[in-house]
Amino acid sequence: MLSSAGRALRRHGVLRPASQHFAEVSPLGMLEMQRRGAALQAQGGRSRLVILGTGWASFRVLMHIDSKQFDVAVVSPRNHLLFTPMLPSSAVGTVNQRSICQPVRPLVAKKKARYYESQATKIDKANKKVHCLTPMGHEYSIPFDMLVVGVGFQPNDFGIPGVKEHALFMKETEDARIFKDHILSKLEEASYMHALDSDMNLSEAEMEKIREILTFIIIGGGPTGVELAGELTDFLQAEGVAQYGYLKKWVTVHMFTYDLLNTFDTDLQEYALTHLRKKQGVQIHLGAFVQSVEKDVVHVKTSTGDIHSIKYGTLAWCAGVKPHPFIRDYDFQMNDRGTQILTDKQLRVKGEQAIFAIGDCAAVEDYWLPQTAQVAKQQGIYLSRTLNNGEAVKGIAKPFVFKSLGMMAYLGGYNALLAKLPGLSNLSISGFLAFLGWRSVYWTLQLSLRNRFMLATDWLRTLLFGRDLTRFGPKSRPS
């Protein structure tokens, strides 16, 4: 009769019938199994599962993992899941940033797990330990039997000079806060520009400076760039006109991109292009490549081959993503470009038995996948299921298969695109009906009743009272 620890060992492929043990296991292997068996006994028969990251993939693993089988620890510098598709909405105050953040602590408590607000700096595969660094600079290590790596991605600057130093990004919660505060500061700066010389009359030089301050540039024509353009122009045409009406004639919004929504069908691309140009007033420059960025000037190569230099007040970079460079330090097998951890079709890191990689930091061998929240979410659900049933470590799980649920993009002005909807013969919808679908889908994708309530009340508040333009002042300090 097996003990609870023994049953856990057999379930996860560590303990097998005696005949197989003596035939297949080396003395070193026996010692390893004894070590893991002792560890499982100490954890009440549960395997120690460490999850790196709190993004779409990692959060789903935590959400669906069986805490009766696993003693779970989560390591991440971010204590919440960010609903990234709605980051542009929060960047202009359409919704509150907290409404699109799902805290990890309540789920950790429910799973009787542990959360460590730290960054994983090194993985010691030989001793099965994750070395961590806290925000205060303290170092420590956490032991594991199984490891899930889902550390996400970062903005891709393509090595273009000045981007890192001068652009605003749209990736993290703090990026949205910074963007909102920045555009409000530019509107205020433009409001007092004429008074800086104590002459209330506008000079030509002052008008030119105001025009520069109120030039908003978005780099990138993917879903994030398009939705940011839509949300920004909604804000400028509503609250901007109502509260800064005297500045309206100097406001311009530009988008520089090689193409627009290239994963959508051509007719939807044309619809988006026309709507953004005519309804939202965005000046879209296709076939453009940024050459360099300075503090107030961006240099762009256009489709004609000419180099144009444009002065700006705000430059938002939405031109793609790339994995974090520190994943190379984990000493895993990488893809051909050396940018992502290579996994098999069961999402197990190549060459490893009990280490898995999911989300944007990983690439499945011979199976290209887009770097989207949809993919990461499905990988997290798949991996939690195969971990729960013991197939993951044994390598006998059915291969991961991504099932697209369609694509969406908000264009501004209560217009959106819904494309390649499953079960509807790849139906595509545009306009107001697509906008209602876009909001409905994002509302249902929230992971808690709390977030659904907050999101619904945010939309209602914005509809009734407009976006909140409050800028928080400096912290108090005795003089």
Steps between C-alpha positions, in 0.01 A plus 500: 500500500656830391513801732367838384858604417550181305181550302610857418839374385344239274248747360776742393721237345755474779388170655430200279443126559797322657576297190548821302706659776768233516510458124522866403622715789867563571636536855515877452141493379398307811664764720320774311165329545568449869581872531180597320301250704628652824413848370149386409452348845602834656235674288225258598540299180482803271752583228664842527393705198663841442335736251703791363288797390143624543412558135224342294660155484639476855184637659289234327730225627455631854126536448442142384772304680388241757636630831431161662771354278743793488665724754508816287731801516468799266796729429440829318589868542137584403230405752214496249388383160466796265222480242729638231240531218336784693819684590436774237157562659656553840773722351245777434269438795216319321540230765689499826830314503394293801196380306722308259736358763424167667690476831690175547479488880131391528560207264825410678312490832222288349756251368689500833805600299778753562575816302848658489527853360838441341678442173642160412865562417634146460373144473720232654382192312744263672378585850145593391502851643386838375717791610302818560565870555260723696432870420707581812800312360479189718589164342358159586409168336186285474509121443278337238402162363330653197549842349283712269672794329260767373685828535341678202660757271613861470457775235718457193700811413683319214820668613389835356694789659305707750190282531589366843579847633220713353196287408203408715397134496174309544586176678460533877252660741747778576533575126130589485528727804806674358334546160187657649698734724724591206222600260328703772828676576539585130150647486576711806837605361334613178241691706753723673753527217372842387543646850864410557619836366232681707340610173151351458516532120608199295811544291590289197776329697257416780247357257769282345607377844137419592461308173812299585384428856162376373643270234429141604685223318424128517754256358355165393181397323419179684198458733667689788599798282160514330308477826719765660433729202126436536495561875725807480291666228180417691647682797622798296168535317293476821672625816772672297252715308274557801774607740782618273294626206732793437780253418302290252643651181857414599443133585626236254526122535738307274553127456818371336492135402602264223149359475172506690348198681682258270338193658153621395343453157561772241143636509521546878839668467347745254205561731734572791718728288201702376341527844819609676575761235152645443319449831783512751723747316816286520766575240619151406834459323533150351828347388686703764805396702634692799872572465567668834328685783618812680346677800251700293565378144444170318675421171297277268571341162180511295377273221662734245842447660522855634597577858257726684561656840191585708493684830267350758373536853407135553637186333345161586685187387269208413720328242523143626638291783802286577592258783702611798875448453541338843327180382828419321660482844269215599720261300214344303497394137394801291335545160708570186511873567600449862211713623249249641514181704442200274237249609351182363133479407409416861656836600787326679838671463715303256743276686316536833252269668318714754556856373244669276493834316184677384386834361708753311834389648467157335484357148355157418726296271369488141176676599488876446263689728412872519606686814149572627305473823279234338794266446643556848163442666441173316853380577447567870172305507654213301807473723302510825283216371795282397676570828189405695457169320873417511547489122724807482807357672459159338494663156187312393261795474335579170683785323385855569275634225406867482140579408454856383197679643523782246660844503378837624606862483336821621521789253350785703165672462309191620631304201696176505597193299419137575671255265512124437243415765496123565184303429368772272682407178776744594249785505636855524311801639582871505340814638282556805381139520865389512560757776224343711652157435848628588385634835289192574788262436747699709246527782440124507876428487554670837605241758283615791161651580694785662667600174180463297319729742780757496529493120124544451485791743803661332328490161182643652693774680682601182173503304321718756777725631792469261856391572672610817770759431637517854878527528630402841745751644834439671518327837499717809830609649558748784683812387 
